[in-house]
Amino acid sequence: MQPHFVDYLIIAIYFVFVLGIGFALRGRMKTSEDFFLSGRSIPGWITGLAFMSANLGALEVMGHAANAAKYGMFVNQFYWLAAMLAMCFVGVFMMPFYYGSKVRSVPEFLRKRYDEKTRTLNAISFAVMTLLVSGVDLYAMAILFQRLLNWPFWASVVASALVVAVYIYLGGLTSSIYNEVLQFFLIVFGFLPLAILGLKAVGGFAGLNAKLPPGYAHTWANIWHASDNPMGINWFGTIFGLGFVLSFGYWCTDFLVIQRGLAAKDMAAAQRTPLIAAVPKMFFPLLVVLPGLVAIALDPTTKLMLGGRYDNALPAMLGRFYPSGLLGIGLTALMASFMSGMAGNVTAFNTVWTFDIYQTHINPGKPDHHYLTMGRLATVFAVIVGIGTAFIVLRFNNLMDYLQLLFAFFNAPLFGTFLLGMFWKRTSAHSGFWGLLCGIMAAAAHYTLYHFHYIHYPSDMAANFYQAIWAFVVCFSVTVLVTLFTEPRKEEELVGLVYSLTPRPKTSDLPWYERPGVWAIGILALCAVLNVIFW
């Protein structure tokens, strides 16, 4: 990869624009709600793009390209099996609970449904997870800085972190959301030519299929037996582990994405937020999975080309196919995705820390301006810790393996807590805490057994899927068991928090094309067509 002056100029313009958004919004951050939730005033189409773009950090862009180079077209399952079902579910069923209850965070919802100790446990575990995930995006951006400027890894990490810290410190969630919308268009224009050029180089889809290693060219056909696909996982682990536990656990409970819906201007806009996001996300395998497939097709020994790390697949393809100028756009799109991913984690962390930990347990009853200041200080703290956690990622040769490990620890058991709490009114207050705690401990026990080779799986990703299943089942079972031996909460306390006790949002007065149910049916039908085409 050899950038020229015009490439550096494009990158510099992007950085100036990003920081300019932060400075422009600085004067609008007058209250804590402005800083943490954008004053609940953002239109649905903007929160929808931000909802998707919050998931377009290193996790999505570099991670899925690496995933494709390592595991093949099987990676489409992360989109067409996992994301679509869960995004439709959160838009139709769960967003009315979040937005209607006027909570400021997911842990605050758990306090209302369960009790304070459940909220605190989730707040602490989520805060830890966001700090670890922030390191992933910093790591990815630092690798790119190393390639561009030949900086040492630590200097690249620090430089990346400073830019994110400045624009979040100044503009809060609003700054993050508008940069995420910008990032969405940058990624489309930055990576679409790469998909076209890469596909042309291997002779179209027919040539790609012919050049891929055995088992790499299918999404569903080789799912039935673990030995038939590179990921080494069968239909049960894929459908239940990824398609149900990990996907619903992420999209339905992770405050990083839910926060974008809470910033919407009204209930209808909040429900449309994940549904609007689902439409472009359905086609993103073309932009992020295909380059990884092309990388492995052009060099089946891939470790020679990628330097032993699958994470190099996307940067390697940019350097191979993009001329000067177009390379600058592609590199800017990569940087935008990394910065946006980290910014999303930082804004989620500063909200949860300020409202659910600091205001609740450390320093309650202070004026609103005090908590606004604390949110800004939490931003700086999160960036500093993210610099440290970036070095953990060096132990993994695939970002997605690491990310799914974290989600199996924290999101998988949390989904069990939410599922019972929202759809079984008998679920007691104490059961939420004990179920969630036991689920996290079960995930830790499973990882320990796998790490020290007491149990074995064909791949790290297969281990993650089964770890998620184990954590969910333990959480679900313990929650049910504790509920049977403890008193349920009074029904009048659960109105707006449990599905059977909550009035349904009225959509009959909306045009048919704005109704969440219609959107969900259309999205799932189109997704089914894609699954058939790339079976």
XYZ file of C-alpha atoms in Angstrom:
535
model
C 0.000 0.000 0.000
C 1.644 3.238 -1.181
C -0.552 6.318 -0.585
C 0.279 9.540 -2.412
C -0.324 13.195 -1.629
C -3.927 13.173 -2.849
C -4.716 10.187 -0.596
C -3.316 11.917 2.485
C -5.223 15.076 1.518
C -8.539 13.177 1.436
C -7.795 11.656 4.841
C -6.864 15.072 6.275
C -10.090 16.636 4.979
C -12.070 13.889 6.684
C -10.355 14.504 10.037
C -11.001 18.240 9.785
C -14.668 17.569 9.004
C -15.061 15.151 11.914
C -13.551 17.524 14.423
C -15.576 20.367 12.924
C -18.815 18.525 13.714
C -17.739 18.271 17.342
C -16.910 21.972 17.592
C -20.132 22.969 15.787
C -22.261 20.984 18.263
C -20.402 22.124 21.351
C -22.800 24.960 22.140
C -25.877 22.686 21.913
C -24.733 20.401 24.764
C -26.519 22.319 27.537
C -28.058 19.462 29.538
C -27.179 15.858 30.289
C -30.032 14.693 28.026
C -28.546 16.731 25.169
C -25.154 15.107 25.708
C -26.254 11.505 26.358
C -29.483 11.182 24.313
C -29.383 14.081 21.804
C -32.441 15.589 23.506
C -34.554 12.757 21.981
C -34.961 14.882 18.848
C -33.268 13.046 15.952
C -35.379 12.035 12.890
C -35.940 8.319 12.310
C -33.941 8.037 9.074
C -30.871 9.514 10.784
C -31.148 7.286 13.870
C -31.716 4.337 11.511
C -28.469 4.912 9.633
C -26.691 5.583 12.937
C -28.160 2.356 14.382
C -26.520 0.403 11.586
C -23.333 2.464 11.502
C -22.795 1.962 15.240
C -22.263 -1.676 14.223
C -19.962 -0.721 11.329
C -16.769 -0.367 13.306
C -13.809 -2.696 13.144
C -16.230 -5.449 14.164
C -18.074 -5.219 10.872
C -15.632 -3.919 8.311
C -12.230 -5.422 9.016
C -13.635 -8.180 11.249
C -16.020 -9.707 8.715
C -13.486 -9.430 5.891
C -11.095 -11.378 8.132
C -13.908 -13.764 9.024
C -14.599 -14.417 5.332
C -10.922 -15.067 4.591
C -10.815 -17.546 7.488
C -14.256 -19.184 7.249
C -15.635 -18.441 3.750
C -19.168 -17.534 2.659
C -20.513 -19.136 5.843
C -20.000 -15.631 7.309
C -23.170 -14.484 5.511
C -24.986 -16.135 8.437
C -23.974 -13.162 10.604
C -26.199 -11.016 8.372
C -29.021 -13.063 6.882
C -29.642 -15.490 9.739
C -28.616 -13.410 12.710
C -29.025 -9.680 12.165
C -32.239 -9.541 10.112
C -34.426 -11.551 12.498
C -33.130 -9.778 15.575
C -33.351 -6.255 14.110
C -36.960 -6.832 13.070
C -37.755 -8.209 16.527
C -36.259 -5.230 18.366
C -38.096 -2.775 16.110
C -41.531 -4.399 16.382
C -41.489 -5.773 19.939
C -38.734 -4.309 22.105
C -38.348 -0.675 21.120
C -41.830 0.183 22.511
C -40.609 -0.992 25.937
C -37.376 0.971 25.800
C -38.729 4.187 24.348
C -42.111 4.073 26.067
C -40.619 3.651 29.537
C -38.478 6.792 28.994
C -35.374 5.079 30.340
C -31.972 6.565 29.639
C -30.156 3.242 29.363
C -30.648 -0.529 29.241
C -29.503 -0.983 32.878
C -32.118 1.563 33.957
C -34.778 -0.563 32.255
C -33.547 -3.563 34.262
C -33.965 -1.576 37.472
C -37.583 -0.914 36.606
C -38.295 -4.513 35.607
C -36.202 -6.260 38.261
C -34.336 -4.324 40.967
C -31.313 -2.149 41.683
C -28.789 -4.976 42.062
C -29.694 -6.366 38.622
C -29.200 -2.934 37.124
C -25.833 -2.511 38.826
C -24.549 -5.910 37.714
C -25.515 -5.189 34.119
C -24.083 -1.662 34.252
C -20.719 -2.924 35.486
C -20.530 -5.816 33.026
C -21.580 -3.581 30.126
C -19.044 -0.917 31.090
C -16.287 -3.538 31.074
C -17.412 -4.861 27.700
C -17.490 -1.421 26.045
C -13.972 -0.661 27.257
C -12.727 -3.955 25.831
C -14.534 -3.429 22.501
C -13.144 0.125 22.267
C -9.708 -1.446 22.172
C -10.715 -3.459 19.097
C -11.449 -0.341 17.074
C -8.303 1.393 18.303
C -6.259 -1.672 17.391
C -7.702 -1.773 13.876
C -7.091 1.925 13.304
C -3.554 1.648 14.672
C -2.765 -1.148 12.203
C -3.872 1.167 9.400
C -1.730 4.042 10.741
C 1.232 1.683 10.822
C 0.737 0.881 7.137
C 0.225 4.532 6.163
C 2.821 6.310 8.248
C 5.102 3.527 9.547
C 4.349 4.642 13.098
C 4.927 2.234 15.983
C 1.789 0.491 17.242
C 1.542 2.447 20.503
C 1.835 5.833 18.775
C -0.835 4.844 16.260
C -3.197 3.821 19.078
C -2.718 7.110 20.955
C -3.221 9.267 17.842
C -6.428 7.418 16.951
C -7.771 7.775 20.477
C -7.164 11.519 20.667
C -9.329 12.321 17.647
C -12.268 10.292 18.994
C -11.894 11.800 22.466
C -12.080 15.360 21.136
C -15.238 15.076 19.048
C -17.170 13.030 21.646
C -16.063 15.346 24.463
C -17.405 18.323 22.528
C -20.555 16.993 20.862
C -21.653 13.922 22.845
C -24.038 11.420 21.273
C -25.198 13.894 18.600
C -21.645 14.247 17.322
C -21.312 10.470 17.253
C -24.618 9.990 15.396
C -23.901 12.531 12.655
C -20.410 11.133 12.164
C -21.957 7.657 11.908
C -24.252 8.845 9.115
C -21.248 10.332 7.310
C -19.395 7.076 7.850
C -22.213 5.051 6.265
C -21.900 6.893 2.958
C -18.103 6.797 3.092
C -18.129 3.019 3.475
C -20.527 2.549 0.570
C -18.536 4.762 -1.790
C -15.197 3.549 -0.418
C -15.759 -0.207 -0.674
C -18.218 -0.694 -3.549
C -15.479 -0.206 -6.180
C -13.349 -2.737 -4.275
C -16.114 -5.328 -4.504
C -16.494 -4.713 -8.245
C -12.745 -4.756 -9.002
C -12.136 -7.804 -6.813
C -14.987 -9.753 -8.378
C -13.726 -8.854 -11.858
C -10.214 -10.032 -10.964
C -11.405 -13.527 -10.027
C -13.763 -13.893 -12.997
C -17.118 -13.027 -11.445
C -19.072 -15.187 -9.023
C -18.425 -18.304 -11.118
C -14.681 -17.695 -11.016
C -14.820 -16.911 -7.305
C -16.585 -20.191 -6.542
C -14.041 -22.111 -8.603
C -11.035 -20.537 -6.854
C -12.261 -20.801 -3.257
C -11.074 -23.717 -1.089
C -13.549 -26.581 -0.492
C -16.485 -25.582 1.701
C -15.912 -21.826 1.325
C -18.533 -21.126 -1.359
C -21.750 -21.837 0.551
C -23.912 -20.074 3.117
C -26.290 -22.925 4.008
C -25.437 -26.025 1.985
C -22.636 -27.176 4.320
C -24.245 -26.250 7.626
C -25.589 -29.650 8.631
C -22.351 -31.267 9.788
C -19.459 -29.521 11.532
C -16.888 -31.288 9.358
C -18.417 -29.866 6.168
C -17.573 -26.171 6.741
C -14.400 -24.250 7.676
C -15.930 -22.886 10.887
C -16.419 -26.398 12.216
C -19.934 -25.880 13.518
C -23.186 -27.697 12.734
C -26.759 -26.505 12.244
C -27.597 -26.467 15.973
C -24.625 -24.345 16.996
C -25.218 -21.971 14.082
C -28.982 -21.537 14.372
C -29.273 -21.533 18.160
C -25.858 -20.110 19.113
C -25.537 -17.426 16.433
C -29.025 -17.017 14.993
C -30.773 -16.848 18.358
C -28.574 -16.236 21.410
C -25.708 -14.096 20.088
C -27.744 -12.125 17.546
C -30.761 -11.368 19.720
C -28.469 -10.808 22.686
C -26.601 -8.121 20.755
C -29.332 -6.339 18.801
C -31.989 -6.475 21.523
C -29.980 -5.681 24.660
C -26.702 -3.951 23.722
C -27.050 -0.316 24.728
C -24.546 0.714 22.063
C -27.213 0.254 19.363
C -30.338 0.755 21.512
C -29.089 4.236 22.444
C -29.587 5.349 18.828
C -33.274 4.395 18.993
C -33.698 6.271 22.280
C -32.457 9.434 20.551
C -35.373 9.330 18.055
C -37.971 12.110 18.116
C -41.035 9.894 18.792
C -42.189 6.287 19.214
C -42.802 5.707 15.497
C -39.307 6.945 14.654
C -37.834 4.776 17.426
C -39.521 1.641 16.051
C -38.428 2.408 12.500
C -34.818 2.951 13.595
C -33.671 -0.725 13.536
C -35.945 -1.502 10.569
C -34.459 1.280 8.448
C -31.004 0.014 9.470
C -31.859 -3.543 8.401
C -32.400 -2.644 4.732
C -28.849 -1.527 3.826
C -27.299 -3.980 6.293
C -28.824 -6.854 4.322
C -26.577 -6.003 1.362
C -23.380 -5.262 3.290
C -21.861 -8.722 2.701
C -21.122 -7.370 -0.792
C -18.896 -4.677 0.749
C -17.236 -6.466 3.675
C -17.499 -10.250 3.110
C -16.667 -10.289 -0.595
C -13.169 -8.678 -0.213
C -12.226 -11.407 2.270
C -13.400 -14.082 -0.160
C -11.443 -12.469 -2.993
C -8.328 -12.366 -0.785
C -8.453 -16.109 -0.148
C -9.367 -16.856 -3.801
C -6.380 -14.908 -5.143
C -4.002 -16.515 -2.676
C -5.278 -19.796 -1.148
C -2.172 -19.882 1.078
C -3.369 -16.437 2.297
C -0.859 -16.304 5.190
C 1.808 -15.279 2.682
C -0.237 -12.320 1.508
C -1.824 -11.384 4.823
C 1.262 -11.702 6.987
C -0.266 -14.409 9.139
C -3.198 -12.237 10.259
C -6.593 -12.495 8.603
C -7.279 -8.931 9.784
C -5.007 -7.742 6.962
C -7.402 -9.019 4.273
C -9.226 -5.737 3.652
C -6.163 -3.419 3.748
C -4.358 -5.872 1.442
C -7.198 -5.726 -1.083
C -7.230 -1.907 -0.976
C -3.500 -1.798 -1.661
C -3.819 -4.313 -4.496
C -6.730 -2.824 -6.439
C -7.012 0.900 -5.640
C -5.094 3.596 -7.534
C -4.134 6.888 -5.930
C -7.198 8.980 -5.087
C -9.526 6.023 -4.840
C -7.113 4.584 -2.270
C -7.573 7.742 -0.194
C -11.359 7.283 -0.221
C -11.021 3.624 0.747
C -8.607 4.377 3.590
C -10.842 7.192 4.809
C -13.790 4.791 4.848
C -11.745 2.372 6.948
C -10.739 5.112 9.379
C -14.326 6.315 9.602
C -15.518 2.834 10.520
C -12.905 2.430 13.240
C -13.523 5.852 14.747
C -17.278 5.435 14.604
C -17.100 2.032 16.274
C -15.028 3.388 19.116
C -17.175 6.503 19.441
C -20.284 4.341 19.769
C -18.704 2.382 22.603
C -17.475 5.524 24.326
C -20.883 7.250 24.222
C -22.559 4.100 25.542
C -19.981 3.828 28.337
C -20.220 7.450 29.465
C -24.029 7.205 29.650
C -24.096 3.972 31.660
C -21.280 5.096 33.930
C -22.854 8.476 34.655
C -26.508 7.446 35.119
C -26.321 3.860 36.354
C -23.164 3.845 38.467
C -22.004 7.353 39.395
C -25.376 9.088 39.870
C -26.968 6.018 41.470
C -24.257 4.793 43.848
C -21.440 7.315 44.140
C -22.763 10.872 44.052
C -26.574 11.173 43.781
C -28.640 14.332 43.999
C -26.300 16.723 42.195
C -27.393 19.395 39.670
C -27.747 18.321 36.048
C -24.643 20.257 35.004
C -22.563 18.152 37.379
C -23.539 14.964 35.543
C -22.878 16.603 32.177
C -19.326 17.309 33.358
C -18.973 13.766 34.653
C -20.070 12.425 31.245
C -17.276 14.386 29.576
C -14.721 13.137 32.098
C -15.983 9.576 31.566
C -15.336 10.054 27.839
C -11.677 10.826 28.512
C -11.400 7.887 30.915
C -12.944 5.461 28.406
C -10.509 6.528 25.693
C -7.506 6.113 28.003
C -8.585 2.626 29.083
C -9.361 1.761 25.448
C -5.720 2.457 24.633
C -4.749 -0.244 27.118
C -7.307 -2.793 25.952
C -6.143 -2.383 22.334
C -3.075 -4.431 23.194
C -5.234 -7.411 24.246
C -6.353 -7.814 20.625
C -2.799 -8.684 19.574
C -3.407 -12.163 21.025
C -6.044 -12.929 18.339
C -5.540 -13.346 14.567
C -9.190 -12.496 13.817
C -11.080 -9.560 15.311
C -14.425 -11.314 15.003
C -13.281 -14.275 17.101
C -12.458 -11.835 19.902
C -15.670 -9.810 19.528
C -17.955 -12.824 19.595
C -16.098 -14.091 22.663
C -16.962 -10.846 24.468
C -20.593 -11.005 23.352
C -20.815 -14.619 24.552
C -19.630 -13.435 27.974
C -21.901 -10.432 28.427
C -24.774 -10.277 25.920
C -25.764 -13.946 25.759
C -26.812 -14.313 29.422
C -28.378 -10.841 29.404
C -30.733 -11.902 26.617
C -32.099 -14.665 28.859
C -32.799 -12.064 31.552
C -34.630 -9.807 29.096
C -36.578 -12.566 27.404
C -38.114 -13.831 30.637
C -38.579 -10.359 32.083
C -40.485 -9.030 29.100
C -42.639 -12.030 28.263
C -43.242 -13.802 31.611
C -44.859 -11.509 34.160
C -44.263 -14.050 36.959
C -40.490 -13.465 36.745
C -39.439 -12.151 40.154
C -37.120 -9.283 41.037
C -34.400 -11.430 42.657
C -34.308 -13.900 39.763
C -32.930 -11.331 37.327
C -29.782 -10.754 39.359
C -29.020 -14.400 40.114
C -29.777 -15.571 36.582
C -27.538 -12.921 35.031
C -24.701 -13.529 37.504
C -24.787 -17.303 37.017
C -24.912 -16.858 33.227
C -21.764 -14.697 33.226
C -20.010 -17.159 35.552
C -21.027 -20.041 33.283
C -19.480 -18.251 30.301
C -16.267 -17.703 32.279
C -16.170 -21.370 33.285
C -16.694 -22.516 29.675
C -13.936 -20.225 28.391
C -11.543 -21.469 31.079
C -12.199 -25.106 30.137
C -11.691 -24.319 26.436
C -8.615 -22.142 26.969
C -6.843 -24.866 28.978
C -7.916 -27.584 26.501
C -10.268 -29.491 28.772
C -12.903 -29.182 26.049
C -12.252 -28.917 22.312
C -13.888 -27.294 19.276
C -12.773 -27.160 15.621
C -12.420 -23.351 15.730
C -12.490 -20.403 18.125
C -15.755 -19.236 16.577
C -17.404 -22.600 17.201
C -16.304 -22.312 20.845
C -17.882 -18.849 21.018
C -21.212 -20.107 19.683
C -21.407 -22.899 22.233
C -20.226 -20.616 25.022
C -23.138 -18.296 24.192
C -25.577 -21.225 24.278
C -24.222 -22.400 27.629
C -24.388 -18.904 29.203
C -27.943 -18.344 27.937
C -29.241 -21.730 29.108
C -27.730 -21.321 32.581
C -29.121 -17.784 32.937
C -32.553 -18.828 31.706
C -32.695 -21.911 33.957
C -31.507 -20.123 37.102
C -33.926 -17.245 36.509
C -36.849 -19.654 36.228
C -35.732 -21.634 39.289
C -35.297 -18.575 41.514
C -38.643 -17.197 40.309
C -40.441 -20.348 41.442
C -39.152 -19.845 44.993
C -39.580 -16.061 45.323
C -42.464 -13.630 45.251
C -43.436 -12.042 41.908
C -43.802 -8.296 41.593
C -47.251 -6.719 41.617
C -48.806 -6.431 38.171
C -49.457 -2.703 38.507
C -45.693 -2.196 38.863
C -45.034 -3.948 35.563
C -47.271 -1.942 33.223
C -45.093 -0.778 30.334
C -42.421 -3.347 31.214
C -44.072 -6.693 30.388
C -45.610 -7.498 27.004
C -48.964 -8.809 28.292
C -49.452 -5.766 30.549
C -48.416 -3.068 28.067
C -50.720 -1.284 25.586
C -49.594 -1.863 21.997
C -48.413 1.184 20.034
C -51.130 2.266 17.623
C -50.028 2.063 14.004
C -53.413 2.055 12.289
C -53.263 5.813 11.757
C -49.902 5.512 9.960
C -49.643 4.966 6.189
C -49.119 1.268 5.453
C -45.547 1.880 4.294
C -44.607 3.367 7.675
C -45.982 0.526 9.833
C -43.265 -1.497 11.613
C -44.967 -4.845 10.930
C -45.076 -4.190 7.181
C -41.402 -3.203 7.198
C -40.462 -6.365 9.096
C -42.356 -8.687 6.725
C -40.812 -7.050 3.660
C -37.296 -7.231 5.110
C -37.570 -10.902 6.032
C -39.041 -11.805 2.631
C -36.183 -10.089 0.792
C -33.668 -11.731 3.116
C -35.162 -15.151 2.330
C -34.571 -14.516 -1.384
C -30.884 -13.719 -0.753
C -30.486 -16.908 1.287
C -31.882 -18.968 -1.591
C -29.645 -17.276 -4.182
C -26.458 -17.829 -2.153
C -27.465 -21.173 -0.651
